mmCIF file of C-alpha atoms and ligand atoms in Angstrom:
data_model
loop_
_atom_site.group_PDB
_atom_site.id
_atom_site.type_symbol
_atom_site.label_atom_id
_atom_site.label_comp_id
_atom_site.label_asym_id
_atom_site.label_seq_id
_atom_site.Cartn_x
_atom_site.Cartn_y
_atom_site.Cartn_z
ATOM 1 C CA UNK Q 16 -38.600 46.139 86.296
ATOM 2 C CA UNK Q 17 -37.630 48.464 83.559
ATOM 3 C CA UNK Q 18 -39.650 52.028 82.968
ATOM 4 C CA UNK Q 19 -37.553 52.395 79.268
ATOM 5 C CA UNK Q 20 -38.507 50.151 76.552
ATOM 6 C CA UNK Q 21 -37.765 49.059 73.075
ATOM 7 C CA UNK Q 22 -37.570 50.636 70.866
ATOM 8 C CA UNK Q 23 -40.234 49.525 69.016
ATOM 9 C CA UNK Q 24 -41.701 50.341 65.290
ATOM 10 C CA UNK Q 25 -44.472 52.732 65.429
ATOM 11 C CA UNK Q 26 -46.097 53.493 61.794
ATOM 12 C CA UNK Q 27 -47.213 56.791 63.576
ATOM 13 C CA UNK Q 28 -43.843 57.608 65.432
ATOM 14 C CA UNK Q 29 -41.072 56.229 63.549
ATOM 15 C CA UNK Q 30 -38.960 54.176 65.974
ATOM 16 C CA UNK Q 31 -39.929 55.049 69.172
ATOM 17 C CA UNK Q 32 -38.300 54.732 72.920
ATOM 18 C CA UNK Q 33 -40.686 53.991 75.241
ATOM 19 C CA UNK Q 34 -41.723 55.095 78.688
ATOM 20 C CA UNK Q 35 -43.569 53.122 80.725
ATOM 21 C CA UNK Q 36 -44.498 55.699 83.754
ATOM 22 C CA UNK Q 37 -47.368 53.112 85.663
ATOM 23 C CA UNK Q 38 -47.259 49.146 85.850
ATOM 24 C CA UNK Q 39 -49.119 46.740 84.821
ATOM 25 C CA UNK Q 40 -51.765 47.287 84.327
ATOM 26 C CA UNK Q 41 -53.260 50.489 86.183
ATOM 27 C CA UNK Q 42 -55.612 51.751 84.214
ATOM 28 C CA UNK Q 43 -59.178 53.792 84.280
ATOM 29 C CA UNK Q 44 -60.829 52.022 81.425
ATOM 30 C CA UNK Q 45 -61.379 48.271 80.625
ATOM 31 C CA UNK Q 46 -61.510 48.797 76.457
ATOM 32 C CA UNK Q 47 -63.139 45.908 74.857
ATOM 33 C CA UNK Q 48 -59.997 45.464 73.045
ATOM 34 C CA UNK Q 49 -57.365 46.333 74.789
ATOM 35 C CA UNK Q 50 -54.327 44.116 73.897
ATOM 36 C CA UNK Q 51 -53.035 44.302 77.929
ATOM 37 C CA UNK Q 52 -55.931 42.388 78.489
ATOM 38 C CA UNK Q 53 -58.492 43.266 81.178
ATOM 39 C CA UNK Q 54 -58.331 45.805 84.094
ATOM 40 C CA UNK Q 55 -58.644 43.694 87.196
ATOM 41 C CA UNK Q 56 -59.032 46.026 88.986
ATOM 42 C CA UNK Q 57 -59.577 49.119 87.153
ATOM 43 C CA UNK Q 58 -57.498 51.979 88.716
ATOM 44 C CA UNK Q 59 -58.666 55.719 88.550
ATOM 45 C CA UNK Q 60 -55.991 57.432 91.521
ATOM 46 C CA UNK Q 61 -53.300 60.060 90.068
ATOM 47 C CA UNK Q 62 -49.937 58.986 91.863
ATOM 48 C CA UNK Q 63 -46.440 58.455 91.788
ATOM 49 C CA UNK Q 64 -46.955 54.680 90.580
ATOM 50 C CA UNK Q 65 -42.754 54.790 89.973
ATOM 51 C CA UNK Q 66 -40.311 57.182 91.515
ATOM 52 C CA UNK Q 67 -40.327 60.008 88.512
ATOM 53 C CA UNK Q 68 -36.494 60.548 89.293
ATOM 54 C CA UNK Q 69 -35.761 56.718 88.778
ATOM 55 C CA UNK Q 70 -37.483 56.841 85.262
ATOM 56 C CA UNK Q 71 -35.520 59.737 84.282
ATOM 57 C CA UNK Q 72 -32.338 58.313 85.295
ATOM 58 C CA UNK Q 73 -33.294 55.440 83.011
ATOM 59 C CA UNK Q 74 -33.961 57.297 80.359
ATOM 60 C CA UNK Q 75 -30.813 59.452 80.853
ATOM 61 C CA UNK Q 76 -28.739 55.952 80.431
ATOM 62 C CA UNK Q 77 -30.738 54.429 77.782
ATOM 63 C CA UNK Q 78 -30.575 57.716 75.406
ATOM 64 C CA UNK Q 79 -26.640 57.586 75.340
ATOM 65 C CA UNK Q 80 -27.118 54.042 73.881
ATOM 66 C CA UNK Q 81 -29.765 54.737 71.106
ATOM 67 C CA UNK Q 82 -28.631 58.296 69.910
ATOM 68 C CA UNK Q 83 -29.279 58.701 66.502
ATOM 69 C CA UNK Q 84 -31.566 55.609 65.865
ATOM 70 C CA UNK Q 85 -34.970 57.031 67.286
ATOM 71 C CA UNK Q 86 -37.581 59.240 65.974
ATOM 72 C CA UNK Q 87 -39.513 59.749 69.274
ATOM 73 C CA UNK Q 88 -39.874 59.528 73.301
ATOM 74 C CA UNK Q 89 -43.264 58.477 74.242
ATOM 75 C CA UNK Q 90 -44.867 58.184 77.481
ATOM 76 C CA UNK Q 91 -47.028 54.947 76.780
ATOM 77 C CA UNK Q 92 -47.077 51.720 78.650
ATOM 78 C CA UNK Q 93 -48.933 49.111 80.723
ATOM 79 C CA UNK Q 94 -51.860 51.439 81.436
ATOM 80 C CA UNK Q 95 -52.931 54.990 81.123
ATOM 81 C CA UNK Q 96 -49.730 57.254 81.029
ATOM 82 C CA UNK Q 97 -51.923 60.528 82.759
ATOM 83 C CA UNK Q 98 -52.348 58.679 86.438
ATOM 84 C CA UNK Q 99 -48.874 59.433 86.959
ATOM 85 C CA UNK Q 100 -48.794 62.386 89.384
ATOM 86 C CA UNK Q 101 -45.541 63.761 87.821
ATOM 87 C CA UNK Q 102 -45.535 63.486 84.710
ATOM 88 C CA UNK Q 103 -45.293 66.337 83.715
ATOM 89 C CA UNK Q 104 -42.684 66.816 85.210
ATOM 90 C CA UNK Q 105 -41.437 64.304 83.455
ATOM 91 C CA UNK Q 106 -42.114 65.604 80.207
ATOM 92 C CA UNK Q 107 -40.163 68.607 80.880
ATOM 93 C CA UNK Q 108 -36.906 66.595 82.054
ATOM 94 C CA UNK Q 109 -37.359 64.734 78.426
ATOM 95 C CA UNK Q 110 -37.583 67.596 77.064
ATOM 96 C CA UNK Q 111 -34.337 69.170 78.957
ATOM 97 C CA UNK Q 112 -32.326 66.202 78.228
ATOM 98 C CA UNK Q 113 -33.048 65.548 74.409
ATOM 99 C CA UNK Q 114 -33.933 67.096 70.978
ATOM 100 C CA UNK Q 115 -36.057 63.906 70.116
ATOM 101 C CA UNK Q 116 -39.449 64.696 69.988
ATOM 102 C CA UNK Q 117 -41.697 63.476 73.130
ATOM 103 C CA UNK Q 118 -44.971 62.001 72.735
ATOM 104 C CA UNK Q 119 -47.810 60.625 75.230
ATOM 105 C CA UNK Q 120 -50.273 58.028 74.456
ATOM 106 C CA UNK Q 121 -53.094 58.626 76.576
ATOM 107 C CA UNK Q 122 -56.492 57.662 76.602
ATOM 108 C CA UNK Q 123 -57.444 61.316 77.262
ATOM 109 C CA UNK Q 124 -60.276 61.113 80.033
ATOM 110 C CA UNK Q 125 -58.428 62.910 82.334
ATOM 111 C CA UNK Q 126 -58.029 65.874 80.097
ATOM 112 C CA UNK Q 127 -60.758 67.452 82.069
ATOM 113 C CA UNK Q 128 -58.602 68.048 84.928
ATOM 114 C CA UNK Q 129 -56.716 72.036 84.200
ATOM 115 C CA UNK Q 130 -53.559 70.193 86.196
ATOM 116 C CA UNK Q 131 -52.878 67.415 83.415
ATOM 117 C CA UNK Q 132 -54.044 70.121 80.291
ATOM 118 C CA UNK Q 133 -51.075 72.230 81.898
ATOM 119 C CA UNK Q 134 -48.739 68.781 82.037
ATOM 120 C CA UNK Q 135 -49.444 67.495 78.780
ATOM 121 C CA UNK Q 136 -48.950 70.783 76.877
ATOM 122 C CA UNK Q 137 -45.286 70.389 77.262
ATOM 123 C CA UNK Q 138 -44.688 67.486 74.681
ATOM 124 C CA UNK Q 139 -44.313 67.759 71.419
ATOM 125 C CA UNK Q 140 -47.466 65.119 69.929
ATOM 126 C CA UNK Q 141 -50.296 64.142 72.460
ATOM 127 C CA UNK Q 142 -52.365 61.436 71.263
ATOM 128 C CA UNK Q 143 -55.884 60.728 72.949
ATOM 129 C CA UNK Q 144 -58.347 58.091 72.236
ATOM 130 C CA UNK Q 145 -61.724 58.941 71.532
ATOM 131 C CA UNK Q 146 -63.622 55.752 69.918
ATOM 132 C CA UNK Q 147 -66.979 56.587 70.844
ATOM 133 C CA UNK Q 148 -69.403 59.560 69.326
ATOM 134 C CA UNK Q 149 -72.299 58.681 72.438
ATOM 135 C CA UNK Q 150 -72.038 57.982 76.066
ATOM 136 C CA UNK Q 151 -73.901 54.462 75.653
ATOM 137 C CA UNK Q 152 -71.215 53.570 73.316
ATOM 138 C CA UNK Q 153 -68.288 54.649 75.604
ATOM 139 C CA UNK Q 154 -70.130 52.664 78.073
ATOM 140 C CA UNK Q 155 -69.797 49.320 76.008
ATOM 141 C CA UNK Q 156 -66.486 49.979 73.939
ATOM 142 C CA UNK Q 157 -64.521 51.260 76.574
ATOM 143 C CA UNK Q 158 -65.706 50.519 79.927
ATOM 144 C CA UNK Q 159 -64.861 53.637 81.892
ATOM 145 C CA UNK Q 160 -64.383 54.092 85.554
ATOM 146 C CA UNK Q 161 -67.899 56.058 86.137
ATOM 147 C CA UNK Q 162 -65.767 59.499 86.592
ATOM 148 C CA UNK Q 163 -65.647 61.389 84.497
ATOM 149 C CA UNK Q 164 -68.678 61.203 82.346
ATOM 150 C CA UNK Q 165 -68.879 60.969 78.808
ATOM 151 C CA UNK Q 166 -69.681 64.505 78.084
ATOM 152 C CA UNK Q 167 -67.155 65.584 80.878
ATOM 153 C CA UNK Q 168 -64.443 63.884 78.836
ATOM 154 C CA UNK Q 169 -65.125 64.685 75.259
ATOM 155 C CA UNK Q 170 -65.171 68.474 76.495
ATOM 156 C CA UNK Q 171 -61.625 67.853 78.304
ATOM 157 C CA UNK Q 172 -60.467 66.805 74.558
ATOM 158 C CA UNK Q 173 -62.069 70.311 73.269
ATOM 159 C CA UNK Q 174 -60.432 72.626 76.234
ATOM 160 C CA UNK Q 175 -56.839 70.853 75.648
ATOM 161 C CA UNK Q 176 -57.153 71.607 71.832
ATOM 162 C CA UNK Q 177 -57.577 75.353 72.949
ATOM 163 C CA UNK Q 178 -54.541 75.745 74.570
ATOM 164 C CA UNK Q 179 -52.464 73.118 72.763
ATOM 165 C CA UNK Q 180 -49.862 73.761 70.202
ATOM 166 C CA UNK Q 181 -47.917 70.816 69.369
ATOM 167 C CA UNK Q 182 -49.351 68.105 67.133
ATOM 168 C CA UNK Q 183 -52.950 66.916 68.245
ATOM 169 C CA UNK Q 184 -54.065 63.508 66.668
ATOM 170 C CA UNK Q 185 -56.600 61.373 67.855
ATOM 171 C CA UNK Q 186 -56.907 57.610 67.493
ATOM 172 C CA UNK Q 187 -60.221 55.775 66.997
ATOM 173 C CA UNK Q 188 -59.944 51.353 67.458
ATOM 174 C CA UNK Q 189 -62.719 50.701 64.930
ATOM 175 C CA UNK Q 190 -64.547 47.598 66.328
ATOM 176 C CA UNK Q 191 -66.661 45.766 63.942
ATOM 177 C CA UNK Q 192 -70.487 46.151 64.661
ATOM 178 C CA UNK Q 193 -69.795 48.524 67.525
ATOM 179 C CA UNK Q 194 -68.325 52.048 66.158
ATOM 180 C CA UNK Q 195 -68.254 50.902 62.249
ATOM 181 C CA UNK Q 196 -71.842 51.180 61.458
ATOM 182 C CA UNK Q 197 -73.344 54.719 59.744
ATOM 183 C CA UNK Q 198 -75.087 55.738 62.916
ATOM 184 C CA UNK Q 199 -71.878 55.126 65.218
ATOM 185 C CA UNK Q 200 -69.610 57.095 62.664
ATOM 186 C CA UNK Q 201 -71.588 59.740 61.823
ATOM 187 C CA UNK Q 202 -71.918 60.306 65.745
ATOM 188 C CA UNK Q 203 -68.092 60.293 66.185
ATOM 189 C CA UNK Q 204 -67.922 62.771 63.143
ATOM 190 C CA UNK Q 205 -69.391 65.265 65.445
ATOM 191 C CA UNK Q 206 -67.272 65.094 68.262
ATOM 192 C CA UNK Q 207 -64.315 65.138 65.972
ATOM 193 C CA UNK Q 208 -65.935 68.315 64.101
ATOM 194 C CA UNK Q 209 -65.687 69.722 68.314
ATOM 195 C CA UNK Q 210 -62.331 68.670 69.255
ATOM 196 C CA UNK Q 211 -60.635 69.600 66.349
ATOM 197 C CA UNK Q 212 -57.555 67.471 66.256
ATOM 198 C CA UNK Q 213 -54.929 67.815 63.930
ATOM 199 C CA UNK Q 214 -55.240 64.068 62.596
ATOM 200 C CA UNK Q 215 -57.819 61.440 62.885
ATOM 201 C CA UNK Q 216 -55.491 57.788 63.234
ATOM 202 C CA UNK Q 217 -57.851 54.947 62.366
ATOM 203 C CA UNK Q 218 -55.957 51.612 63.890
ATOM 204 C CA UNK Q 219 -57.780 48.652 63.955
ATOM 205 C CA UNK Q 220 -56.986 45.454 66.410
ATOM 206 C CA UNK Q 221 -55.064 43.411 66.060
ATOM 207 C CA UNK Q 222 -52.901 41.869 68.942
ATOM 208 C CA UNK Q 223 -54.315 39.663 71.703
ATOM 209 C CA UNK Q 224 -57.791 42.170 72.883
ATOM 210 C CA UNK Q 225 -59.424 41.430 76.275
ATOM 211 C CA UNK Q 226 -62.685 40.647 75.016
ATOM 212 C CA UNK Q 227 -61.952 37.115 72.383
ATOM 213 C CA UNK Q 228 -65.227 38.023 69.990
ATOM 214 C CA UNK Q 229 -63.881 41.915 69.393
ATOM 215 C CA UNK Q 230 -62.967 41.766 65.485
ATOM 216 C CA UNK Q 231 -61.399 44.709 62.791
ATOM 217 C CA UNK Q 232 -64.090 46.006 60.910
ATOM 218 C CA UNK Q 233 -64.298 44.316 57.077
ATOM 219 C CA UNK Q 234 -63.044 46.204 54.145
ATOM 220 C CA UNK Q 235 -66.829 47.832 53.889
ATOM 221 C CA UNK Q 236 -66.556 49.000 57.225
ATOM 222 C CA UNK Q 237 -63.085 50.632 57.222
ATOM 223 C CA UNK Q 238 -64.242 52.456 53.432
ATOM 224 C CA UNK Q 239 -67.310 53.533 55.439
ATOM 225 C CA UNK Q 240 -65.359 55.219 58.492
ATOM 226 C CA UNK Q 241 -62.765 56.674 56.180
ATOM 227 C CA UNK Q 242 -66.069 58.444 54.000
ATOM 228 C CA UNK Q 243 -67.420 59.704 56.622
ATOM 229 C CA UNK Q 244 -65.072 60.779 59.072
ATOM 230 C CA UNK Q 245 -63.727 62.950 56.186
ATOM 231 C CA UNK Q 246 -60.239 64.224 54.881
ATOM 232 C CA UNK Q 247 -58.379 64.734 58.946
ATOM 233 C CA UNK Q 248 -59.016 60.746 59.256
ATOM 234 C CA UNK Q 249 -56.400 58.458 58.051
ATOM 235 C CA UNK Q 250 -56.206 54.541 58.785
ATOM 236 C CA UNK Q 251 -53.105 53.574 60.128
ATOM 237 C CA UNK Q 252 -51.762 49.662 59.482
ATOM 238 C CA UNK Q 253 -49.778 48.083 62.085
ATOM 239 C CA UNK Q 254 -45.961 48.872 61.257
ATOM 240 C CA UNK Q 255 -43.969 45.953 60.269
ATOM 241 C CA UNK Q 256 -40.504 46.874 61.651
ATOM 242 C CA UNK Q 257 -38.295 45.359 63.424
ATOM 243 C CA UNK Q 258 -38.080 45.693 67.688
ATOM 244 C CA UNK Q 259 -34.762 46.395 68.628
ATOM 245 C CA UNK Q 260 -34.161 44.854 71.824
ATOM 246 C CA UNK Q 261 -29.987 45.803 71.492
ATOM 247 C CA UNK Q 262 -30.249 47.361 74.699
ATOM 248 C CA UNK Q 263 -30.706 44.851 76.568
ATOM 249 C CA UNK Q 264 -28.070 42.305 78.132
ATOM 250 C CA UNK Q 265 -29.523 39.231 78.061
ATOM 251 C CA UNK Q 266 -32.618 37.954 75.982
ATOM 252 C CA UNK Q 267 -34.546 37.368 79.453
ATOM 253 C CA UNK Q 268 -35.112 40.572 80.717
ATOM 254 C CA UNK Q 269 -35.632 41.760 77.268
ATOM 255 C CA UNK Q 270 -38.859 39.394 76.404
ATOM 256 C CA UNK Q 271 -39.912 40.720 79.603
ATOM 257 C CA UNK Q 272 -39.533 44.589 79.850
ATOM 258 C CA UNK Q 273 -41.069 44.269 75.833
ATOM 259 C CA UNK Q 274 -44.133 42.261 76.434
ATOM 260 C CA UNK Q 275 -45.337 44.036 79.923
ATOM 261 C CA UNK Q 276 -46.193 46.981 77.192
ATOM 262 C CA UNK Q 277 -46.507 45.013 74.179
ATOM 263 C CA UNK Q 278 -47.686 41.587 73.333
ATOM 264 C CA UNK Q 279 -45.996 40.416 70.483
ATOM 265 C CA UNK Q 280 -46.651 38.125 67.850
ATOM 266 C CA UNK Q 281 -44.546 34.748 68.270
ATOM 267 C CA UNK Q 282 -42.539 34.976 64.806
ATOM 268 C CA UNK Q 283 -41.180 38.995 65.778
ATOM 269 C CA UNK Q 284 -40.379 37.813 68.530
ATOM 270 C CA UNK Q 285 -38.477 35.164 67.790
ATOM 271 C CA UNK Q 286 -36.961 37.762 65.015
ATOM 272 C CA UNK Q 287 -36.118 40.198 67.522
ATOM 273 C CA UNK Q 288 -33.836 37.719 69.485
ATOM 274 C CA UNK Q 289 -32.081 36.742 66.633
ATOM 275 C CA UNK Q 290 -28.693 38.407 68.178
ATOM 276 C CA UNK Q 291 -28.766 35.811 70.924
ATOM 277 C CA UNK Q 292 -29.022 32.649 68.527
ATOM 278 C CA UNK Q 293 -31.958 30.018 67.836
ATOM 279 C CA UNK Q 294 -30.784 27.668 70.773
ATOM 280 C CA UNK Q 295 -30.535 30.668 73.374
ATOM 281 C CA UNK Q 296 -33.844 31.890 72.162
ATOM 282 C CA UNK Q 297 -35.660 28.988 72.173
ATOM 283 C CA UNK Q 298 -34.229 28.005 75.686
ATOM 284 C CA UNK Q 299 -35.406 31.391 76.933
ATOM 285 C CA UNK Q 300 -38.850 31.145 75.732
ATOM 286 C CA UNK Q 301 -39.123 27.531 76.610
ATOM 287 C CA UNK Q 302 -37.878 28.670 80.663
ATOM 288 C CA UNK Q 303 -40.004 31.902 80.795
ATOM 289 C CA UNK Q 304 -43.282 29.346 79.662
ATOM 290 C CA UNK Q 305 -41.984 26.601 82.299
ATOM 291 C CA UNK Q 306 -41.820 29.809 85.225
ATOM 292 C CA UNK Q 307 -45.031 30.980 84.976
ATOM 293 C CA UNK Q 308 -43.958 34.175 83.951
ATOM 294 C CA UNK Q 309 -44.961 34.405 80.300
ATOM 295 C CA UNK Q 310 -48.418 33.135 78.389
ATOM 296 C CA UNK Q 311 -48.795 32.178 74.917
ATOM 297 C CA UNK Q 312 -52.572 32.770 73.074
ATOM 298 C CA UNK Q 313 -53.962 32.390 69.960
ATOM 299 C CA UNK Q 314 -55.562 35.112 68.460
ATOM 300 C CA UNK Q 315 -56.509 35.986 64.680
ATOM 301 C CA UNK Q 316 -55.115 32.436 63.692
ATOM 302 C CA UNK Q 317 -51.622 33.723 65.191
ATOM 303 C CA UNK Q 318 -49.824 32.782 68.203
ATOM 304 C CA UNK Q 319 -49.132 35.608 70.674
ATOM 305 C CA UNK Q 320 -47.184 35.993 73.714
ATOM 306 C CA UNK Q 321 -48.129 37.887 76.544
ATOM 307 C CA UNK Q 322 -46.825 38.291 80.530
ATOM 308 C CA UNK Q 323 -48.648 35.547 82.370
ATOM 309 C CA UNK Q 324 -50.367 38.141 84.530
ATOM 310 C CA UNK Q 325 -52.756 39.977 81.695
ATOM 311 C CA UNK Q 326 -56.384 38.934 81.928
ATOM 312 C CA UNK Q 327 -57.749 37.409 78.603
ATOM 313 C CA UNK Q 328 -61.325 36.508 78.459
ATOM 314 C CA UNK Q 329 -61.305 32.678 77.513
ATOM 315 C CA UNK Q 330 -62.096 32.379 73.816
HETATM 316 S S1 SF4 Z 7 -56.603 50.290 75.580
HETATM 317 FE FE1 SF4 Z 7 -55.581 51.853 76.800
HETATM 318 S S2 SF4 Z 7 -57.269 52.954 77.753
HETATM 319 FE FE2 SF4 Z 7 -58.114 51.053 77.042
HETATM 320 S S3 SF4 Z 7 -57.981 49.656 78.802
HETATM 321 FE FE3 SF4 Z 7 -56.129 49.365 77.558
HETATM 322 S S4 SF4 Z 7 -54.610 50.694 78.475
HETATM 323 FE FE4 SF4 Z 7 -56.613 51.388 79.198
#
């Protein structure tokens, strides 16, 4: 499988190159609506999940063939990016390589550790998740591994911000009836007030999530978290551009290295094949349904596709 991805339209990064540094899915948290679908099982070791020097060789290759045409490198993928043992390492190799900005998506709980505070500091934007102002919350919305606790993690967020210079933004998934109500923002409000991030991103779902009954918060909701989580809070819409799979040599291992990372919505998909031709594309997605390899779900009244192997609840 492919570590490089895309790139793929970020309304918060431009177009962005992706690395995928884990596989799918290894992650520490089971989020309610986490479009990867669930964490069976949940995954909490720090290791070398793929040979760093392999991913960098990757990258190396892929670089050549996008120069010019991307805003950013981010470390993001089928899990949380920080259970890689090297990457920062990693980070710095980017950073050695390229004058494109690096970014990591991470969900930030292992921020506590001085080891990844020390990794992360070397790229350019870090972006942590923190979508719950109480530990009972965190509990339900994101479904941590039990280590580290809630107030262990929130204070990872505040001892990276001391130390970190590049562009600190955190992203809240507003879930309707779980962190959109008064009492839920008003809590987050206060951690924010603590962590002091550069940016507050308010993204709401809206791909396939693991739980079927997790919905975006109405327009009420969204006016209420943008009042009171004040001026650094901004909410972000989905970006609308187009996936540019050009890298790739055939529209196979293209629908496959995109959707390990990225369910997609049936029509972009379909639009981001278009260089192969209807008859190819349909043929493709017609033998990748037939394998086993690829699932197809409706979500939000819109047809998604997904790798066979992410766990959806049943709606
Ligand atoms: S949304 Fe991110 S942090 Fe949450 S379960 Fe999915 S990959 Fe993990």
């Amino acid at each position: 499988m492919q570590h490089v991805f895309g790139p793929v339209p970020s309304r918060r990064l431009g177009q962005s190159l992706g690395i995928d540094p884990v596989v799918p899915k290894t992650c520490n948290w089971n989020c309610v609506y986490c479009q990867l679908g669930r964490s069976e099982p949940m995954v909490a070791e720090r290791r070398e999940y793929v040979p760093a020097e392999a991913i960098v060789a990757e990258l190396a290759e892929r670089l050549e063939h996008y120069e010019g045409r991307i805003d950013w490198v981010t470390f993001v993928g089928s899990g949380e990016t920080t259970l890689h043992s090297r990457l920062g390492w990693m980070i710095r190799q980017v950073k050695a390589m390229t004058e494109i900005p690096v970014a990591v998506i991470t969900n930030g709980s292992l921020l506590y550790l001085p080891k990844v505070r020390v990794e992360l500091v070397a790229a350019d934007a870090v972006l942590p998740t923190l979508d719950a102002g109480t530990p009972d919350l965190y509990r339900r919305l994101n479904r941590p591994w039990p280590t580290p606790d809630y107030e262990t993690y929130v204070q990872g967020l505040v001892d990276f911000r001391d130390i970190y210079q590049g562009y600190y933004w955190l992203e809240i998934m507003l879930v309707r009836d779980l962190n959109d109500t008064v009492t839920a923002l008003q809590a987050l409000a206060s951690q924010i007030a603590r962590i002091r991030p550069d940016k507050v991103h308010l993204t709401l779902p809206e791909r396939p999530p693991a739980e079927p009954w997790v919905q975006p918060p109405d327009a009420e909701g969204l006016m209420r978290a943008e009042a009171i989580l004040g001026q650094v809070a901004e909410v972000v819409h989905p970006a609308r551009g187009a996936f540019d799979l050009s890298g790739y040599t055939n529209p196979t291992e293209a629908v496959l290295a995109v959707l390990a990372r990225h369910p997609m919505r049936e029509s972009e998909l379909i639009a981001a094949l278009a260089r192969w031709g209807d008859e190819v594309v349909q043929e493709t997605l017609q033998a990748l349904r037939a394998s086993g390899q690829t699932q197809v779900l409706e979500r939000y009244g819109t047809r998604f596709w997904s790798l066979a192997q992410a766990h959806y609840a049943k709606k």
